CSV table of C-alpha atoms (C1' of nucleotides) in Angstrom, one decimal:
chain,number,residue,atom,x,y,z
H,255,MET,CA,-2.0,-1.1,1.4
H,256,THR,CA,-3.0,-3.1,4.4
H,257,ASN,CA,-6.2,-3.6,6.3
H,258,ALA,CA,-8.7,-3.0,8.9
H,259,THR,CA,-8.8,-3.5,12.6
H,260,THR,CA,-11.9,-4.1,14.8
H,261,PHE,CA,-10.4,-3.4,18.1
H,262,HIS,CA,-12.4,-1.6,20.8
H,263,SER,CA,-10.9,1.1,23.1
H,264,GLU,CA,-11.4,2.8,26.3
H,265,GLN,CA,-10.6,6.3,25.3
H,266,GLY,CA,-13.7,7.3,23.6
H,267,HIS,CA,-12.1,7.7,20.2
H,268,ASP,CA,-13.5,4.6,18.9
H,269,SER,CA,-15.2,6.5,16.1
H,270,ASP,CA,-11.8,7.8,14.8
H,271,VAL,CA,-10.5,4.2,14.6
H,272,GLN,CA,-13.7,3.0,12.9
H,273,LEU,CA,-13.6,5.8,10.4
H,274,TRP,CA,-9.9,5.0,9.5
H,275,THR,CA,-10.7,1.2,9.4
H,276,ARG,CA,-13.5,1.8,6.9
H,277,MET,CA,-11.4,4.2,4.8
H,278,THR,CA,-8.4,2.0,4.5
H,279,SER,CA,-10.6,-1.1,3.9
H,280,CYS,CA,-12.4,0.5,1.0
H,281,CYS,CA,-9.0,1.8,-0.4
H,282,THR,CA,-7.3,-1.5,-0.2
H,283,VAL,CA,-10.1,-3.4,-1.9
H,284,ILE,CA,-10.3,-0.9,-4.8
H,285,GLU,CA,-6.5,-0.6,-5.1
H,286,ASN,CA,-6.1,-4.3,-5.2
H,287,GLU,CA,-8.6,-4.4,-8.0
H,288,LEU,CA,-7.0,-1.7,-10.0
H,289,ARG,CA,-3.6,-3.2,-9.5
H,290,THR,CA,-4.7,-6.5,-10.7
H,291,ARG,CA,-6.6,-5.1,-13.7
H,292,LEU,CA,-3.4,-3.0,-14.7
H,293,ARG,CA,-1.2,-6.0,-14.5
H,294,ASN,CA,-3.6,-8.3,-16.4
H,295,GLU,CA,-4.9,-6.0,-19.0
H,296,PHE,CA,-1.9,-3.7,-19.6
H,297,GLY,CA,1.1,-5.4,-18.0
H,298,THR,CA,1.8,-2.4,-15.9
H,299,THR,CA,1.9,-1.4,-12.3
H,300,LEU,CA,0.1,1.3,-10.2
H,301,PRO,CA,3.2,3.5,-9.8
H,302,HIS,CA,4.0,3.3,-13.5
H,303,PHE,CA,0.5,4.3,-14.3
H,304,GLU,CA,0.5,7.1,-11.8
H,305,MET,CA,3.7,8.6,-13.1
H,306,MET,CA,2.3,8.5,-16.6
H,307,ALA,CA,-0.9,10.2,-15.3
H,308,GLN,CA,1.1,13.0,-13.6
H,309,LEU,CA,3.0,13.4,-16.9
H,310,ALA,CA,-0.3,13.4,-19.0
H,311,GLY,CA,-1.5,16.3,-17.0
H,312,ALA,CA,1.7,18.2,-17.7
H,313,PRO,CA,2.5,18.3,-21.4
H,314,GLU,CA,5.5,20.5,-20.7
H,315,GLY,CA,7.1,17.8,-18.7
H,316,LEU,CA,7.9,17.5,-15.0
H,317,LYS,CA,11.2,17.7,-13.2
H,318,MET,CA,12.1,14.5,-11.4
H,319,SER,CA,12.1,16.1,-8.0
H,320,GLU,CA,8.6,17.4,-8.8
H,321,LEU,CA,7.5,13.8,-9.6
H,322,SER,CA,9.0,12.7,-6.3
H,323,ARG,CA,7.2,15.3,-4.4
H,324,ARG,CA,3.8,14.6,-6.0
H,325,MET,CA,4.0,10.8,-5.8
H,326,ARG,CA,5.5,11.0,-2.3
H,327,VAL,CA,8.5,8.8,-3.0
H,328,THR,CA,12.1,9.4,-2.8
H,329,ASN,CA,14.3,10.5,-5.7
H,330,GLY,CA,15.9,7.1,-6.1
H,331,ASN,CA,12.6,5.4,-6.8
H,332,ILE,CA,11.7,8.1,-9.5
H,333,THR,CA,15.0,7.3,-11.1
H,334,GLY,CA,14.1,3.6,-11.2
H,335,ILE,CA,10.5,4.1,-12.7
H,336,THR,CA,11.8,6.6,-15.2
H,337,ASP,CA,14.5,4.1,-16.3
H,338,GLN,CA,11.9,1.4,-16.8
H,339,LEU,CA,9.3,3.6,-18.6
H,340,GLU,CA,12.2,5.1,-20.8
H,341,LYS,CA,13.3,1.6,-21.7
H,342,GLU,CA,9.7,0.8,-22.8
H,343,GLY,CA,9.8,4.0,-24.9
H,344,LEU,CA,6.9,5.6,-23.0
H,345,VAL,CA,8.8,8.6,-21.5
H,346,GLU,CA,11.9,10.6,-22.3
H,347,ARG,CA,14.3,12.5,-20.3
H,348,SER,CA,15.5,15.9,-21.6
H,349,LYS,CA,18.0,18.5,-20.2
H,350,LEU,CA,17.3,22.0,-19.2
H,351,ALA,CA,19.7,24.6,-20.7
H,352,THR,CA,19.3,26.7,-17.5
H,353,ASP,CA,20.2,24.1,-15.0
H,354,ARG,CA,22.2,21.2,-16.1
H,355,ARG,CA,21.4,19.2,-13.1
H,356,THR,CA,17.8,18.9,-13.8
H,357,SER,CA,16.1,16.4,-15.9
H,358,VAL,CA,12.6,17.0,-17.4
H,359,ILE,CA,10.4,13.9,-18.1
H,360,LYS,CA,7.8,13.9,-20.7
H,361,LEU,CA,5.5,11.3,-22.2
H,362,THR,CA,6.6,10.2,-25.7
H,363,ILE,CA,4.0,9.9,-28.4
H,364,ASN,CA,3.8,6.2,-27.7
H,365,GLY,CA,3.5,6.9,-24.0
H,366,ARG,CA,0.7,9.3,-24.6
H,367,GLN,CA,-1.2,6.7,-26.7
H,368,ALA,CA,-0.6,4.0,-24.3
H,369,PHE,CA,-1.7,6.2,-21.4
H,370,SER,CA,-4.8,7.2,-23.3
H,371,ARG,CA,-5.9,3.5,-23.6
H,372,MET,CA,-5.1,2.7,-20.1
H,373,SER,CA,-6.7,5.8,-18.5
H,374,LYS,CA,-9.9,5.1,-20.5
H,375,ALA,CA,-10.1,1.7,-18.9
H,376,HIS,CA,-9.0,2.9,-15.4
H,377,GLU,CA,-11.8,5.6,-15.6
H,378,GLN,CA,-14.4,3.0,-16.6
H,379,TRP,CA,-13.4,0.7,-13.8
H,380,LEU,CA,-13.8,3.4,-11.3
H,381,HIS,CA,-17.1,4.3,-12.7
H,382,ASP,CA,-18.2,0.7,-12.5
H,383,ILE,CA,-17.2,0.6,-8.9
H,384,PHE,CA,-18.7,4.0,-7.8
H,385,SER,CA,-21.6,4.4,-9.9
H,386,ARG,CA,-23.8,2.1,-7.9
H,387,SER,CA,-23.6,4.7,-5.1
H,388,PRO,CA,-26.1,7.5,-5.4
H,389,GLN,CA,-24.5,10.7,-6.9
H,390,GLN,CA,-25.4,12.7,-4.0
H,391,LYS,CA,-23.6,10.5,-1.6
H,392,ARG,CA,-20.5,10.3,-3.8
H,393,SER,CA,-20.5,14.1,-4.0
H,394,SER,CA,-20.8,14.4,-0.3
H,395,LEU,CA,-18.0,11.9,0.2
H,396,TYR,CA,-15.8,13.8,-2.1
H,397,LYS,CA,-16.5,17.1,-0.2
H,398,ASN,CA,-15.9,15.5,3.2
H,399,LEU,CA,-12.7,14.0,2.1
H,400,GLY,CA,-11.6,17.4,0.9
H,401,VAL,CA,-11.9,18.6,4.5
H,402,ILE,CA,-9.7,15.7,5.7
H,403,LYS,CA,-7.3,16.4,2.9
H,404,SER,CA,-6.9,20.1,3.7
H,405,MET,CA,-6.3,19.2,7.4
H,406,LEU,CA,-3.7,16.7,6.5
H,407,LYS,CA,-1.9,19.3,4.4
H,408,ALA,CA,-1.9,21.7,7.2
H,409,GLN,CA,-1.0,19.2,9.8
H,410,LEU,CA,1.5,16.9,8.4
H,411,HIS,CA,4.7,18.4,6.7
H,412,ASN,CA,4.6,20.1,3.4
H,413,LYS,CA,3.6,17.2,1.3
H,414,PRO,CA,0.6,17.6,-1.1
H,415,ALA,CA,-2.5,16.0,0.1
S,251,MET,CA,-0.3,2.5,-1.0
S,252,THR,CA,0.5,4.7,-3.9
S,253,ASN,CA,-0.8,8.0,-5.1
S,254,ALA,CA,-3.0,10.3,-6.9
S,255,THR,CA,-3.5,11.3,-10.5
S,256,THR,CA,-4.7,14.5,-12.0
S,257,PHE,CA,-5.5,13.3,-15.6
S,258,HIS,CA,-8.7,14.7,-17.2
S,259,SER,CA,-10.9,12.4,-19.4
S,260,GLU,CA,-13.4,12.6,-22.2
S,261,GLN,CA,-15.8,10.0,-21.0
S,262,GLY,CA,-17.6,12.2,-18.4
S,263,HIS,CA,-16.6,10.1,-15.4
S,264,ASP,CA,-14.0,12.6,-14.2
S,265,SER,CA,-15.8,12.8,-10.9
S,266,ASP,CA,-15.2,9.1,-10.2
S,267,VAL,CA,-11.5,9.4,-10.9
S,268,GLN,CA,-11.3,12.5,-8.7
S,269,LEU,CA,-13.1,10.8,-5.9
S,270,TRP,CA,-10.7,7.9,-6.1
S,271,THR,CA,-7.7,10.2,-6.3
S,272,ARG,CA,-8.8,12.0,-3.2
S,273,MET,CA,-9.6,8.8,-1.3
S,274,THR,CA,-6.3,7.1,-2.1
S,275,SER,CA,-4.3,10.3,-1.4
S,276,CYS,CA,-5.8,10.8,2.1
S,277,CYS,CA,-5.3,7.1,2.8
S,278,THR,CA,-1.7,7.1,1.7
S,279,VAL,CA,-0.8,10.1,3.9
S,280,ILE,CA,-2.4,8.7,6.9
S,281,GLU,CA,-1.0,5.2,6.4
S,282,ASN,CA,2.5,6.5,5.9
S,283,GLU,CA,2.2,8.4,9.1
S,284,LEU,CA,0.9,5.4,11.1
S,285,ARG,CA,3.5,3.2,9.6
S,286,THR,CA,6.4,5.6,10.5
S,287,ARG,CA,5.0,5.9,14.1
S,288,LEU,CA,4.6,2.2,14.6
S,289,ARG,CA,8.2,1.7,13.6
S,290,ASN,CA,9.6,4.5,15.4
S,291,GLU,CA,7.8,4.2,18.6
S,292,PHE,CA,7.1,0.5,18.8
S,293,GLY,CA,9.5,-1.2,16.4
S,294,THR,CA,6.6,-2.9,14.6
S,295,THR,CA,4.8,-2.9,11.2
S,296,LEU,CA,1.2,-2.3,10.1
S,297,PRO,CA,0.6,-6.0,9.1
S,298,HIS,CA,1.9,-7.1,12.6
S,299,PHE,CA,-0.2,-4.5,14.3
S,300,GLU,CA,-3.2,-5.4,12.3
S,301,MET,CA,-3.0,-9.1,13.0
S,302,MET,CA,-2.7,-8.3,16.7
S,303,ALA,CA,-5.7,-6.0,16.4
S,304,GLN,CA,-7.7,-8.9,14.7
S,305,LEU,CA,-6.7,-11.2,17.6
S,306,ALA,CA,-7.4,-8.6,20.3
S,307,GLY,CA,-10.9,-8.7,19.1
S,308,ALA,CA,-11.1,-12.4,19.1
S,309,PRO,CA,-10.1,-13.7,22.6
S,310,GLU,CA,-11.0,-17.2,21.7
S,311,GLY,CA,-8.4,-16.9,18.9
S,312,LEU,CA,-8.7,-17.1,15.1
S,313,LYS,CA,-7.7,-19.8,12.5
S,314,MET,CA,-5.0,-18.8,10.2
S,315,SER,CA,-7.3,-19.1,7.3
S,316,GLU,CA,-9.6,-16.7,8.9
S,317,LEU,CA,-6.8,-14.2,9.4
S,318,SER,CA,-5.9,-14.7,5.8
S,319,ARG,CA,-9.4,-13.8,4.7
S,320,ARG,CA,-9.7,-10.8,7.0
S,321,MET,CA,-6.4,-9.3,6.1
S,322,ARG,CA,-6.7,-10.1,2.5
S,323,VAL,CA,-3.4,-11.8,2.2
S,324,THR,CA,-2.5,-15.3,1.3
S,325,ASN,CA,-1.9,-18.2,3.7
S,326,GLY,CA,1.9,-18.2,3.3
S,327,ASN,CA,2.1,-14.5,4.5
S,328,ILE,CA,0.0,-15.3,7.5
S,329,THR,CA,2.5,-18.1,8.4
S,330,GLY,CA,5.3,-15.6,8.1
S,331,ILE,CA,3.8,-13.0,10.2
S,332,THR,CA,2.7,-15.5,12.8
S,333,ASP,CA,6.2,-16.9,12.9
S,334,GLN,CA,7.7,-13.5,13.7
S,335,LEU,CA,5.1,-12.6,16.3
S,336,GLU,CA,5.5,-16.1,17.9
S,337,LYS,CA,9.2,-15.6,18.1
S,338,GLU,CA,8.6,-12.3,19.9
S,339,GLY,CA,6.2,-14.1,22.3
S,340,LEU,CA,3.3,-12.0,21.3
S,341,VAL,CA,1.1,-14.7,19.9
S,342,GLU,CA,0.8,-18.5,20.2
S,343,ARG,CA,-0.4,-21.4,18.0
S,344,SER,CA,-2.7,-24.0,19.4
S,345,LYS,CA,-4.2,-27.1,17.8
S,346,LEU,CA,-7.8,-27.9,17.4
S,347,ALA,CA,-8.9,-31.4,18.6
S,348,THR,CA,-11.6,-31.5,16.0
S,349,ASP,CA,-9.4,-30.8,13.0
S,350,ARG,CA,-5.8,-31.5,13.3
S,351,ARG,CA,-5.0,-29.4,10.2
S,352,THR,CA,-6.1,-26.2,11.8
S,353,SER,CA,-4.0,-23.9,13.9
S,354,VAL,CA,-5.7,-21.4,16.2
S,355,ILE,CA,-3.8,-18.2,16.9
S,356,LYS,CA,-4.2,-16.2,20.1
S,357,LEU,CA,-2.4,-13.3,21.7
S,358,THR,CA,-0.4,-14.3,24.6
S,359,ILE,CA,-0.5,-12.2,27.9
S,360,ASN,CA,2.5,-10.2,26.7
S,361,GLY,CA,0.9,-9.8,23.3
S,362,ARG,CA,-2.2,-8.4,24.9
S,363,GLN,CA,-0.3,-6.0,26.9
S,364,ALA,CA,1.9,-4.8,24.1
S,365,PHE,CA,-1.1,-4.5,21.9
S,366,SER,CA,-2.9,-2.5,24.6
S,367,ARG,CA,0.0,0.1,24.7
S,368,MET,CA,0.2,0.3,20.9
S,369,SER,CA,-3.4,0.6,20.3
S,370,LYS,CA,-3.8,3.4,22.8
S,371,ALA,CA,-1.2,5.4,20.9
S,372,HIS,CA,-2.7,4.3,17.5
S,373,GLU,CA,-6.1,5.6,18.6
S,374,GLN,CA,-4.7,8.8,19.9
S,375,TRP,CA,-2.8,9.5,16.5
S,376,LEU,CA,-6.0,8.9,14.6
S,377,HIS,CA,-7.9,11.2,16.9
S,378,ASP,CA,-5.3,13.8,16.4
S,379,ILE,CA,-5.7,13.4,12.7
S,380,PHE,CA,-9.4,13.4,12.4
S,381,SER,CA,-10.5,15.6,15.3
S,382,ARG,CA,-9.9,18.8,13.5
S,383,SER,CA,-12.8,17.9,11.2
S,384,PRO,CA,-16.2,18.6,12.4
S,385,GLN,CA,-17.9,15.7,14.0
S,386,GLN,CA,-20.9,16.1,11.7
S,387,LYS,CA,-18.6,15.7,8.7
S,388,ARG,CA,-16.8,12.7,10.1
S,389,SER,CA,-20.0,11.0,10.7
S,390,SER,CA,-21.3,11.8,7.3
S,391,LEU,CA,-18.0,10.5,5.8
S,392,TYR,CA,-18.2,7.3,7.8
S,393,LYS,CA,-21.8,6.7,6.5
S,394,ASN,CA,-21.0,7.3,3.0
S,395,LEU,CA,-18.0,5.1,3.1
S,396,GLY,CA,-20.3,2.5,4.4
S,397,VAL,CA,-22.3,2.6,1.2
S,398,ILE,CA,-19.1,2.2,-0.8
S,399,LYS,CA,-18.1,-0.7,1.4
S,400,SER,CA,-21.4,-2.5,1.0
S,401,MET,CA,-21.3,-2.1,-2.8
S,402,LEU,CA,-17.8,-3.4,-2.9
S,403,LYS,CA,-18.9,-6.3,-0.9
S,404,ALA,CA,-21.7,-7.2,-3.3
S,405,GLN,CA,-19.6,-6.4,-6.3
S,406,LEU,CA,-16.2,-7.8,-6.0
S,407,HIS,CA,-15.8,-11.4,-4.9
S,408,ASN,CA,-16.6,-12.6,-1.4
S,409,LYS,CA,-13.9,-10.7,0.5
S,410,PRO,CA,-14.9,-8.7,3.5
S,411,ALA,CA,-15.0,-4.9,2.8
M,148,DT,C1',-10.6,-34.7,-3.8
M,149,DA,C1',-10.6,-30.6,-1.0
M,150,DT,C1',-8.7,-27.9,2.6
M,151,DT,C1',-5.1,-26.1,6.2
M,152,DG,C1',-1.0,-24.7,6.7
M,153,DT,C1',4.1,-24.6,5.2
M,154,DT,C1',8.0,-23.7,2.4
M,155,DA,C1',10.5,-21.6,-1.3
M,156,DT,C1',10.9,-18.1,-4.2
M,157,DA,C1',10.4,-13.9,-6.9
M,158,DC,C1',8.8,-9.5,-7.6
M,159,DT,C1',7.1,-4.7,-6.6
M,160,DC,C1',7.6,-0.8,-3.8
M,161,DT,C1',9.9,1.8,-0.8
M,162,DA,C1',13.5,4.2,2.3
M,163,DT,C1',18.3,5.1,3.5
M,164,DA,C1',22.6,6.7,2.6
M,165,DA,C1',26.7,7.5,-0.1
M,166,DC,C1',27.9,9.4,-4.3
M,167,DT,C1',28.5,12.7,-8.7
M,168,DA,C1',27.6,16.9,-10.9
M,169,DT,C1',26.1,21.0,-11.0
M,170,DA,C1',24.5,25.5,-8.9
R,196,DT,C1',27.0,24.6,0.9
R,197,DA,C1',22.8,23.3,-1.3
R,198,DT,C1',20.3,20.8,-4.9
R,199,DA,C1',19.3,17.2,-8.8
R,200,DG,C1',19.6,13.0,-9.9
R,201,DT,C1',22.0,8.3,-9.6
R,202,DT,C1',23.5,4.0,-7.5
R,203,DA,C1',23.6,0.4,-4.3
R,204,DT,C1',21.3,-1.9,-1.0
R,205,DA,C1',18.0,-3.6,2.4
R,206,DG,C1',13.7,-4.5,4.0
R,207,DA,C1',8.5,-4.6,3.9
R,208,DG,C1',4.8,-6.6,1.7
R,209,DT,C1',2.9,-9.5,-1.4
R,210,DA,C1',1.6,-13.4,-4.8
R,211,DT,C1',2.4,-17.9,-6.9
R,212,DA,C1',3.1,-22.6,-6.7
R,213,DA,C1',4.6,-27.0,-5.1
R,214,DC,C1',4.1,-29.6,-1.0
R,215,DA,C1',2.5,-32.4,3.5
R,216,DA,C1',-0.9,-33.6,6.5
R,217,DT,C1',-5.4,-34.1,7.3
R,218,DA,C1',-10.3,-34.2,6.2
DNA sequence: TATTGTTATACTCTATAACTATA
DNA sequence: TATAGTTATAGAGTATAACAATA
């Protein structure tokens, strides 16, 4: 992710730019922090972690095209991430009898254990970051982001927001 | 930027993970949109645009180390971006008499004009994205992100949030 | 010694497009 | 024809580290 701008305009939409600046700035800082910690403490990356998180929430496994849709990256990249995680023994491919084109990806036992450790830390990091903000403000933030999210969903393509 | 997770935990900090998921998801979608538009309509990239935005807000110019700090990337990358923008005639380096190590970067006239066009579009895109959300909610979102921002500032290093 | 900026390099992440195999 | 996944490739974006010039 990249950063903020401080430019001032003449169109009267300054507040939109400022909102975006603040959003992306907060996200960049947090994401950099998470990325660094995942690398230093677990030797992994954000996309690898996120694929595992998707799979942890789907014990029956996910098709690669579904992972592609959810993670908003193209098929080729899912192949690459899957290859690496499979080599590490964290996920496994299996074939569907009903459609031999399709691969279903699941966490292995090892993958599930590894993800469990990582996600505990990840959750704690986020708690450390957010818990200094009053619960009421966090809740309001969550709700208002939900409004943005549903607008984006309606507005831009058919990607999940 | 990367994407969301939907994992559920046992530590009771689920809401922190959900907040982060929603934040980063919204940011990813918007950022991808801005990146695509900057490339398609202006043949530029987000970091290039953002450096120009920083310089547009500082008519007296900025030191490269200051750009590095503001954009949260290392010096070497600022050198690279500056080289490219300079080659396009959009920025110029100048030397300080008081410290001959330092380079001060400014937008050229062309750079200022180019940025003016781009930032008008950029502002309009953001307005299109955000304006469907009620003003009151956007304002609340902005304020609550401000709380996060100042906490991050206090918490993580000395980087500007 | 510390700081500013440069250079060289390598890696992660991503998109595009051509491909294979199935449907 | 359309879809699922693979492969190859190119480029963006970034960090690390060694370096030169200056403070």
